Amino acid sequence: FSENADGKYISPFHDIPLFAGSKEDKEIPAKRPKTTGSEVLFNMIVEVPRWTNAKMEIATEEPLNPIKHDVKKGKLRYVANLFPHKGYIWNYGALPQTWEDPSHTDKVTGCCGDNDPIDVCEIGSKIRSSGEIVQVKVLGVLGLVDEGETDWKIIAISADDPEAQKIHGKYFYIDDLKKHKPGYLEATLDWFQLYKIPDGKPENHFAFDGEFKDKDFAVEIIKSTHEHWKALLHKKVDGGTIKCTNVLVSGSPFCCSDEDARSIVQSAPAFMNGDSVSPEVDSWYFFPK
């Protein structure tokens, strides 16, 4: 489960703002997005640290959406090692306050959303911790079609990464990325195309024949999924089994009290391991119970 700096339990899916706020702006959502130069930064929730195999995910169908090891048919899920890679080849996670609506047909892919927050591949040099909140600079996006569902993959880099300042083209960050991290995009495309084959599934397919689209295109996709999330949290669309319980979203009919949030956490089954996580973040922390 996630706690904020005030020690209150929150939903990482709904309560952490999409836009990274400046340090002096503590309102939720922040009125003044944090920027680096001319770039607006986004908050990314890390689910899977780089080089690891366990499929950790925000539990969208549980109250307060803890980060859990995904289970399918009674078994914990792992991704296979795809030669020459080990596990996930980026810090993998999601953007909070976004939702790929399964009832909405994407005009680009022609497929409905996958019912999850939009995914992020963070390519910085540091290995992050599960549950850590990282402020990222968006570089581009890959349009994955996963078993008939739209599953956009945002390519981003931590704003404090030494490489971040080298990727500064006015529009075409993807070109800069190819220059400073040669082979990374090709490996990313390969990974997403093949990673389900060891499970007996077919190759994945892509919009635009696997072409990475630029930063502006990616930001428009993010804004669109943010609007779908707003509709979800204000009961304008049917979220099905998605749990919208939150503590901080003003005007949402799903907003609960701090006491209710604490009761949800206290009544949840204890984790089997007692490992603690102490990520280095500005305002947000993740504490397994």
mmCIF file of C-alpha atoms in Angstrom:
data_model
loop_
_atom_site.group_PDB
_atom_site.id
_atom_site.type_symbol
_atom_site.label_atom_id
_atom_site.label_comp_id
_atom_site.label_asym_id
_atom_site.label_seq_id
_atom_site.Cartn_x
_atom_site.Cartn_y
_atom_site.Cartn_z
ATOM 1 C CA PHE A 1 0.000 0.000 0.000
ATOM 2 C CA SER A 2 1.081 3.598 -0.544
ATOM 3 C CA GLU A 3 1.400 6.395 1.964
ATOM 4 C CA ASN A 4 1.995 10.071 1.316
ATOM 5 C CA ALA A 5 4.380 12.352 3.188
ATOM 6 C CA ASP A 6 1.727 12.971 5.859
ATOM 7 C CA GLY A 7 1.487 9.268 6.641
ATOM 8 C CA LYS A 8 -1.963 8.884 5.080
ATOM 9 C CA TYR A 9 -2.806 5.803 3.059
ATOM 10 C CA ILE A 10 -3.606 6.671 -0.546
ATOM 11 C CA SER A 11 -4.235 5.018 -3.889
ATOM 12 C CA PRO A 12 -1.199 5.193 -6.204
ATOM 13 C CA PHE A 13 -3.609 4.852 -9.137
ATOM 14 C CA HIS A 14 -5.929 7.718 -8.180
ATOM 15 C CA ASP A 15 -4.355 9.955 -5.521
ATOM 16 C CA ILE A 16 -0.865 10.554 -6.886
ATOM 17 C CA PRO A 17 -1.130 13.413 -9.404
ATOM 18 C CA LEU A 18 -0.321 12.829 -13.055
ATOM 19 C CA PHE A 19 1.656 16.059 -13.301
ATOM 20 C CA ALA A 20 4.687 16.459 -11.065
ATOM 21 C CA GLY A 21 4.188 19.518 -8.845
ATOM 22 C CA SER A 22 6.885 21.939 -7.823
ATOM 23 C CA LYS A 23 8.333 21.265 -4.357
ATOM 24 C CA GLU A 24 6.678 24.340 -2.838
ATOM 25 C CA ASP A 25 3.256 23.387 -4.242
ATOM 26 C CA LYS A 26 1.722 20.713 -1.991
ATOM 27 C CA GLU A 27 -1.841 20.857 -3.340
ATOM 28 C CA ILE A 28 -3.346 17.727 -4.909
ATOM 29 C CA PRO A 29 -3.477 18.058 -7.822
ATOM 30 C CA ALA A 30 -0.653 20.578 -8.078
ATOM 31 C CA LYS A 31 -1.654 23.940 -9.532
ATOM 32 C CA ARG A 32 1.817 24.514 -10.962
ATOM 33 C CA PRO A 33 3.320 21.540 -12.795
ATOM 34 C CA LYS A 34 7.048 21.070 -12.275
ATOM 35 C CA THR A 35 9.129 21.690 -15.367
ATOM 36 C CA THR A 36 12.676 21.194 -16.553
ATOM 37 C CA GLY A 37 13.345 23.934 -19.063
ATOM 38 C CA SER A 38 10.213 24.012 -21.206
ATOM 39 C CA GLU A 39 9.159 20.451 -20.333
ATOM 40 C CA VAL A 40 6.288 19.504 -18.080
ATOM 41 C CA LEU A 41 7.233 16.514 -15.946
ATOM 42 C CA PHE A 42 4.997 13.569 -15.086
ATOM 43 C CA ASN A 43 4.886 11.290 -12.051
ATOM 44 C CA MET A 44 5.618 7.647 -12.809
ATOM 45 C CA ILE A 45 4.803 4.808 -10.405
ATOM 46 C CA VAL A 46 7.495 2.121 -10.665
ATOM 47 C CA GLU A 47 5.977 -1.362 -10.604
ATOM 48 C CA VAL A 48 8.882 -3.492 -11.868
ATOM 49 C CA PRO A 49 12.557 -2.532 -11.345
ATOM 50 C CA ARG A 50 14.894 -3.048 -14.302
ATOM 51 C CA TRP A 51 16.418 -6.550 -14.750
ATOM 52 C CA THR A 52 13.791 -8.224 -12.541
ATOM 53 C CA ASN A 53 11.229 -10.798 -13.708
ATOM 54 C CA ALA A 54 8.329 -10.699 -11.233
ATOM 55 C CA LYS A 55 5.212 -9.181 -12.793
ATOM 56 C CA MET A 56 4.376 -6.569 -10.167
ATOM 57 C CA GLU A 57 1.280 -4.475 -10.899
ATOM 58 C CA ILE A 58 -1.043 -1.881 -9.427
ATOM 59 C CA ALA A 59 -4.020 -3.962 -8.290
ATOM 60 C CA THR A 60 -6.725 -1.979 -10.065
ATOM 61 C CA GLU A 61 -9.524 -4.246 -8.793
ATOM 62 C CA GLU A 62 -8.676 -3.864 -5.083
ATOM 63 C CA PRO A 63 -9.484 -0.883 -2.830
ATOM 64 C CA LEU A 64 -6.635 1.635 -2.649
ATOM 65 C CA ASN A 65 -4.902 -0.333 -5.436
ATOM 66 C CA PRO A 66 -1.828 -1.781 -3.687
ATOM 67 C CA ILE A 67 1.100 -2.940 -5.810
ATOM 68 C CA LYS A 68 1.066 -6.745 -5.877
ATOM 69 C CA HIS A 69 2.677 -9.692 -7.605
ATOM 70 C CA ASP A 70 0.195 -10.607 -10.343
ATOM 71 C CA VAL A 71 -1.370 -14.069 -10.176
ATOM 72 C CA LYS A 72 -2.873 -16.070 -13.042
ATOM 73 C CA LYS A 73 -4.519 -19.490 -12.606
ATOM 74 C CA GLY A 74 -3.244 -19.618 -9.045
ATOM 75 C CA LYS A 75 0.392 -19.041 -9.991
ATOM 76 C CA LEU A 76 2.625 -16.016 -9.544
ATOM 77 C CA ARG A 77 3.507 -14.487 -12.895
ATOM 78 C CA TYR A 78 7.027 -13.847 -14.198
ATOM 79 C CA VAL A 79 8.338 -12.729 -17.567
ATOM 80 C CA ALA A 80 10.867 -14.991 -19.251
ATOM 81 C CA ASN A 81 14.431 -13.924 -19.976
ATOM 82 C CA LEU A 82 14.594 -13.088 -23.684
ATOM 83 C CA PHE A 83 18.163 -13.574 -24.880
ATOM 84 C CA PRO A 84 20.247 -11.467 -24.469
ATOM 85 C CA HIS A 85 18.063 -9.636 -21.949
ATOM 86 C CA LYS A 86 17.426 -10.288 -18.253
ATOM 87 C CA GLY A 87 13.829 -9.632 -17.190
ATOM 88 C CA TYR A 88 12.402 -6.183 -17.884
ATOM 89 C CA ILE A 89 14.929 -4.001 -19.713
ATOM 90 C CA TRP A 90 13.689 -0.701 -18.234
ATOM 91 C CA ASN A 91 12.166 0.442 -14.982
ATOM 92 C CA TYR A 92 8.581 -0.417 -15.848
ATOM 93 C CA GLY A 93 5.478 1.177 -14.406
ATOM 94 C CA ALA A 94 2.516 3.443 -15.022
ATOM 95 C CA LEU A 95 1.317 7.032 -15.032
ATOM 96 C CA PRO A 96 -1.205 7.690 -12.243
ATOM 97 C CA GLN A 97 -4.576 9.256 -13.023
ATOM 98 C CA THR A 98 -4.677 7.718 -16.500
ATOM 99 C CA TRP A 99 -6.898 4.902 -17.771
ATOM 100 C CA GLU A 100 -7.107 3.071 -21.084
ATOM 101 C CA ASP A 101 -10.892 2.702 -21.277
ATOM 102 C CA PRO A 102 -11.925 -0.791 -22.486
ATOM 103 C CA SER A 103 -15.159 0.648 -23.909
ATOM 104 C CA HIS A 104 -13.340 3.276 -25.987
ATOM 105 C CA THR A 105 -12.019 2.360 -29.441
ATOM 106 C CA ASP A 106 -8.696 4.069 -30.078
ATOM 107 C CA LYS A 107 -8.859 5.888 -33.405
ATOM 108 C CA VAL A 108 -5.220 5.014 -34.161
ATOM 109 C CA THR A 109 -5.132 1.312 -33.305
ATOM 110 C CA GLY A 110 -8.794 0.510 -33.935
ATOM 111 C CA CYS A 111 -8.813 -1.454 -30.644
ATOM 112 C CA CYS A 112 -10.269 -0.737 -27.207
ATOM 113 C CA GLY A 113 -8.121 0.083 -24.186
ATOM 114 C CA ASP A 114 -6.642 -2.565 -21.889
ATOM 115 C CA ASN A 115 -8.425 -1.339 -18.717
ATOM 116 C CA ASP A 116 -5.193 -0.238 -16.986
ATOM 117 C CA PRO A 117 -3.265 2.980 -16.351
ATOM 118 C CA ILE A 118 -0.990 3.837 -19.271
ATOM 119 C CA ASP A 119 2.386 2.032 -19.114
ATOM 120 C CA VAL A 120 5.818 3.663 -18.907
ATOM 121 C CA CYS A 121 9.285 2.370 -19.813
ATOM 122 C CA GLU A 122 11.806 4.503 -17.909
ATOM 123 C CA ILE A 123 15.214 4.235 -19.556
ATOM 124 C CA GLY A 124 17.429 6.065 -17.068
ATOM 125 C CA SER A 125 20.617 4.557 -15.666
ATOM 126 C CA LYS A 126 19.387 3.992 -12.090
ATOM 127 C CA ILE A 127 17.589 0.819 -11.007
ATOM 128 C CA ARG A 128 14.461 1.956 -9.177
ATOM 129 C CA SER A 129 12.370 0.317 -6.442
ATOM 130 C CA SER A 130 8.870 -1.078 -6.767
ATOM 131 C CA GLY A 131 6.456 1.573 -5.501
ATOM 132 C CA GLU A 132 8.876 4.458 -6.049
ATOM 133 C CA ILE A 133 7.493 7.624 -7.625
ATOM 134 C CA VAL A 134 9.822 9.072 -10.260
ATOM 135 C CA GLN A 135 9.445 12.391 -12.024
ATOM 136 C CA VAL A 136 9.960 11.694 -15.709
ATOM 137 C CA LYS A 137 10.458 13.502 -18.969
ATOM 138 C CA VAL A 138 8.372 11.954 -21.765
ATOM 139 C CA LEU A 139 10.352 11.141 -24.936
ATOM 140 C CA GLY A 140 7.934 9.249 -27.171
ATOM 141 C CA VAL A 141 5.498 6.353 -27.376
ATOM 142 C CA LEU A 142 5.121 2.895 -28.911
ATOM 143 C CA GLY A 143 1.651 1.683 -29.924
ATOM 144 C CA LEU A 144 1.387 -1.945 -28.807
ATOM 145 C CA VAL A 145 -1.643 -4.046 -29.720
ATOM 146 C CA ASP A 146 -1.677 -6.784 -27.070
ATOM 147 C CA GLU A 147 -4.145 -9.625 -27.692
ATOM 148 C CA GLY A 148 -6.496 -7.227 -29.471
ATOM 149 C CA GLU A 149 -6.264 -4.429 -26.887
ATOM 150 C CA THR A 150 -4.651 -0.987 -27.162
ATOM 151 C CA ASP A 151 -1.664 -0.855 -24.811
ATOM 152 C CA TRP A 152 0.392 2.305 -25.333
ATOM 153 C CA LYS A 153 3.959 2.233 -23.981
ATOM 154 C CA ILE A 154 5.309 5.637 -23.004
ATOM 155 C CA ILE A 155 9.096 5.975 -23.345
ATOM 156 C CA ALA A 156 10.466 8.295 -20.665
ATOM 157 C CA ILE A 157 13.573 9.129 -18.664
ATOM 158 C CA SER A 158 13.918 10.280 -15.085
ATOM 159 C CA ALA A 159 14.328 14.043 -14.972
ATOM 160 C CA ASP A 160 17.366 13.720 -12.682
ATOM 161 C CA ASP A 161 19.190 11.220 -14.905
ATOM 162 C CA PRO A 162 22.506 12.508 -16.343
ATOM 163 C CA GLU A 163 21.375 11.480 -19.838
ATOM 164 C CA ALA A 164 18.119 13.456 -19.609
ATOM 165 C CA GLN A 165 19.764 16.771 -20.475
ATOM 166 C CA LYS A 166 21.408 15.266 -23.563
ATOM 167 C CA ILE A 167 18.027 14.384 -25.028
ATOM 168 C CA HIS A 168 16.796 17.846 -25.818
ATOM 169 C CA GLY A 169 15.726 18.075 -29.460
ATOM 170 C CA LYS A 170 12.890 20.562 -29.907
ATOM 171 C CA TYR A 171 10.438 17.913 -31.103
ATOM 172 C CA PHE A 172 12.215 14.716 -32.067
ATOM 173 C CA TYR A 173 13.503 13.269 -28.808
ATOM 174 C CA ILE A 174 13.394 9.847 -30.438
ATOM 175 C CA ASP A 175 16.205 10.892 -32.795
ATOM 176 C CA ASP A 176 18.282 12.127 -29.836
ATOM 177 C CA LEU A 177 17.550 8.894 -28.003
ATOM 178 C CA LYS A 178 18.881 6.814 -30.898
ATOM 179 C CA LYS A 179 22.060 8.874 -30.814
ATOM 180 C CA HIS A 180 22.745 8.690 -27.060
ATOM 181 C CA LYS A 181 21.343 5.211 -26.342
ATOM 182 C CA PRO A 182 21.933 3.278 -29.570
ATOM 183 C CA GLY A 183 20.067 -0.002 -29.810
ATOM 184 C CA TYR A 184 17.704 0.676 -26.912
ATOM 185 C CA LEU A 185 14.608 1.354 -29.014
ATOM 186 C CA GLU A 186 15.298 -1.653 -31.219
ATOM 187 C CA ALA A 187 15.637 -3.827 -28.094
ATOM 188 C CA THR A 188 12.385 -2.401 -26.738
ATOM 189 C CA LEU A 189 10.521 -3.255 -29.931
ATOM 190 C CA ASP A 190 11.989 -6.774 -29.924
ATOM 191 C CA TRP A 191 11.098 -7.307 -26.271
ATOM 192 C CA PHE A 192 7.451 -6.324 -26.638
ATOM 193 C CA GLN A 193 7.063 -8.312 -29.831
ATOM 194 C CA LEU A 194 8.411 -11.538 -28.345
ATOM 195 C CA TYR A 195 7.912 -11.557 -24.576
ATOM 196 C CA LYS A 196 4.715 -13.639 -24.575
ATOM 197 C CA ILE A 197 6.013 -16.366 -26.891
ATOM 198 C CA PRO A 198 7.557 -18.402 -24.012
ATOM 199 C CA ASP A 199 4.016 -18.568 -22.563
ATOM 200 C CA GLY A 200 2.736 -20.155 -25.772
ATOM 201 C CA LYS A 201 1.162 -16.979 -27.136
ATOM 202 C CA PRO A 202 1.719 -15.363 -30.561
ATOM 203 C CA GLU A 203 3.875 -12.337 -31.284
ATOM 204 C CA ASN A 204 2.447 -8.932 -30.434
ATOM 205 C CA HIS A 205 1.709 -6.352 -33.123
ATOM 206 C CA PHE A 206 2.114 -2.592 -33.265
ATOM 207 C CA ALA A 207 0.467 0.528 -34.596
ATOM 208 C CA PHE A 208 2.492 2.408 -37.230
ATOM 209 C CA ASP A 209 4.395 -0.833 -38.024
ATOM 210 C CA GLY A 210 6.395 -0.452 -34.815
ATOM 211 C CA GLU A 211 7.468 3.157 -35.388
ATOM 212 C CA PHE A 212 8.078 5.157 -32.211
ATOM 213 C CA LYS A 213 6.059 8.375 -32.267
ATOM 214 C CA ASP A 214 7.437 11.637 -30.912
ATOM 215 C CA LYS A 215 6.966 13.441 -27.613
ATOM 216 C CA ASP A 216 4.036 15.600 -28.733
ATOM 217 C CA PHE A 217 2.126 12.535 -29.926
ATOM 218 C CA ALA A 218 2.856 10.801 -26.614
ATOM 219 C CA VAL A 219 1.625 13.760 -24.555
ATOM 220 C CA GLU A 220 -1.656 13.803 -26.491
ATOM 221 C CA ILE A 221 -2.143 10.104 -25.723
ATOM 222 C CA ILE A 222 -1.454 10.787 -22.036
ATOM 223 C CA LYS A 223 -3.938 13.672 -21.957
ATOM 224 C CA SER A 224 -6.591 11.504 -23.585
ATOM 225 C CA THR A 225 -6.141 8.704 -21.018
ATOM 226 C CA HIS A 226 -6.226 11.326 -18.240
ATOM 227 C CA GLU A 227 -9.644 12.476 -19.479
ATOM 228 C CA HIS A 228 -10.888 8.868 -19.478
ATOM 229 C CA TRP A 229 -9.653 8.554 -15.876
ATOM 230 C CA LYS A 230 -11.530 11.726 -14.882
ATOM 231 C CA ALA A 231 -14.729 10.286 -16.321
ATOM 232 C CA LEU A 232 -14.111 7.065 -14.390
ATOM 233 C CA LEU A 233 -13.531 8.806 -11.049
ATOM 234 C CA HIS A 234 -16.648 10.967 -11.428
ATOM 235 C CA LYS A 235 -18.929 8.073 -12.409
ATOM 236 C CA LYS A 236 -19.491 9.297 -15.963
ATOM 237 C CA VAL A 237 -18.523 5.878 -17.332
ATOM 238 C CA ASP A 238 -18.895 2.360 -15.971
ATOM 239 C CA GLY A 239 -15.559 1.118 -14.654
ATOM 240 C CA GLY A 240 -16.760 -2.436 -14.161
ATOM 241 C CA THR A 241 -14.505 -4.161 -11.603
ATOM 242 C CA ILE A 242 -12.077 -1.226 -11.309
ATOM 243 C CA LYS A 243 -11.892 0.057 -7.731
ATOM 244 C CA CYS A 244 -11.978 3.851 -7.631
ATOM 245 C CA THR A 245 -11.576 4.261 -3.853
ATOM 246 C CA ASN A 246 -9.478 7.366 -3.222
ATOM 247 C CA VAL A 247 -8.649 9.832 -0.468
ATOM 248 C CA LEU A 248 -7.702 13.032 -2.287
ATOM 249 C CA VAL A 249 -9.701 13.400 -5.531
ATOM 250 C CA SER A 250 -11.968 16.379 -4.924
ATOM 251 C CA GLY A 251 -15.585 15.870 -5.961
ATOM 252 C CA SER A 252 -15.242 12.162 -6.629
ATOM 253 C CA PRO A 253 -18.130 10.044 -5.250
ATOM 254 C CA PHE A 254 -15.540 7.342 -4.474
ATOM 255 C CA CYS A 255 -13.567 9.567 -2.077
ATOM 256 C CA CYS A 256 -13.226 8.084 1.423
ATOM 257 C CA SER A 257 -11.936 9.324 4.756
ATOM 258 C CA ASP A 258 -8.476 8.726 6.176
ATOM 259 C CA GLU A 259 -10.079 6.393 8.732
ATOM 260 C CA ASP A 260 -11.781 4.366 6.001
ATOM 261 C CA ALA A 261 -8.478 4.087 4.117
ATOM 262 C CA ARG A 262 -6.724 2.863 7.256
ATOM 263 C CA SER A 263 -9.430 0.243 7.783
ATOM 264 C CA ILE A 264 -8.977 -1.003 4.214
ATOM 265 C CA VAL A 265 -5.255 -1.481 4.791
ATOM 266 C CA GLN A 266 -5.681 -3.106 8.206
ATOM 267 C CA SER A 267 -8.221 -5.608 6.850
ATOM 268 C CA ALA A 268 -6.065 -6.620 3.870
ATOM 269 C CA PRO A 269 -4.161 -9.939 3.989
ATOM 270 C CA ALA A 270 -0.573 -9.554 5.174
ATOM 271 C CA PHE A 271 2.216 -9.926 2.625
ATOM 272 C CA MET A 272 4.103 -13.194 2.887
ATOM 273 C CA ASN A 273 7.459 -11.430 3.061
ATOM 274 C CA GLY A 274 8.404 -8.628 5.404
ATOM 275 C CA ASP A 275 10.816 -6.799 3.148
ATOM 276 C CA SER A 276 10.590 -3.046 3.372
ATOM 277 C CA VAL A 277 11.206 -0.550 0.595
ATOM 278 C CA SER A 278 12.792 2.843 1.193
ATOM 279 C CA PRO A 279 12.825 4.622 -2.178
ATOM 280 C CA GLU A 280 14.434 8.014 -2.610
ATOM 281 C CA VAL A 281 11.504 10.206 -3.604
ATOM 282 C CA ASP A 282 10.469 13.777 -2.927
ATOM 283 C CA SER A 283 7.033 13.295 -1.357
ATOM 284 C CA TRP A 284 5.665 9.815 -1.831
ATOM 285 C CA TYR A 285 6.572 6.496 -0.271
ATOM 286 C CA PHE A 286 5.513 2.882 -0.660
ATOM 287 C CA PHE A 287 5.332 0.640 2.371
ATOM 288 C CA PRO A 288 4.424 -3.045 1.984
ATOM 289 C CA LYS A 289 2.356 -4.233 4.927
#
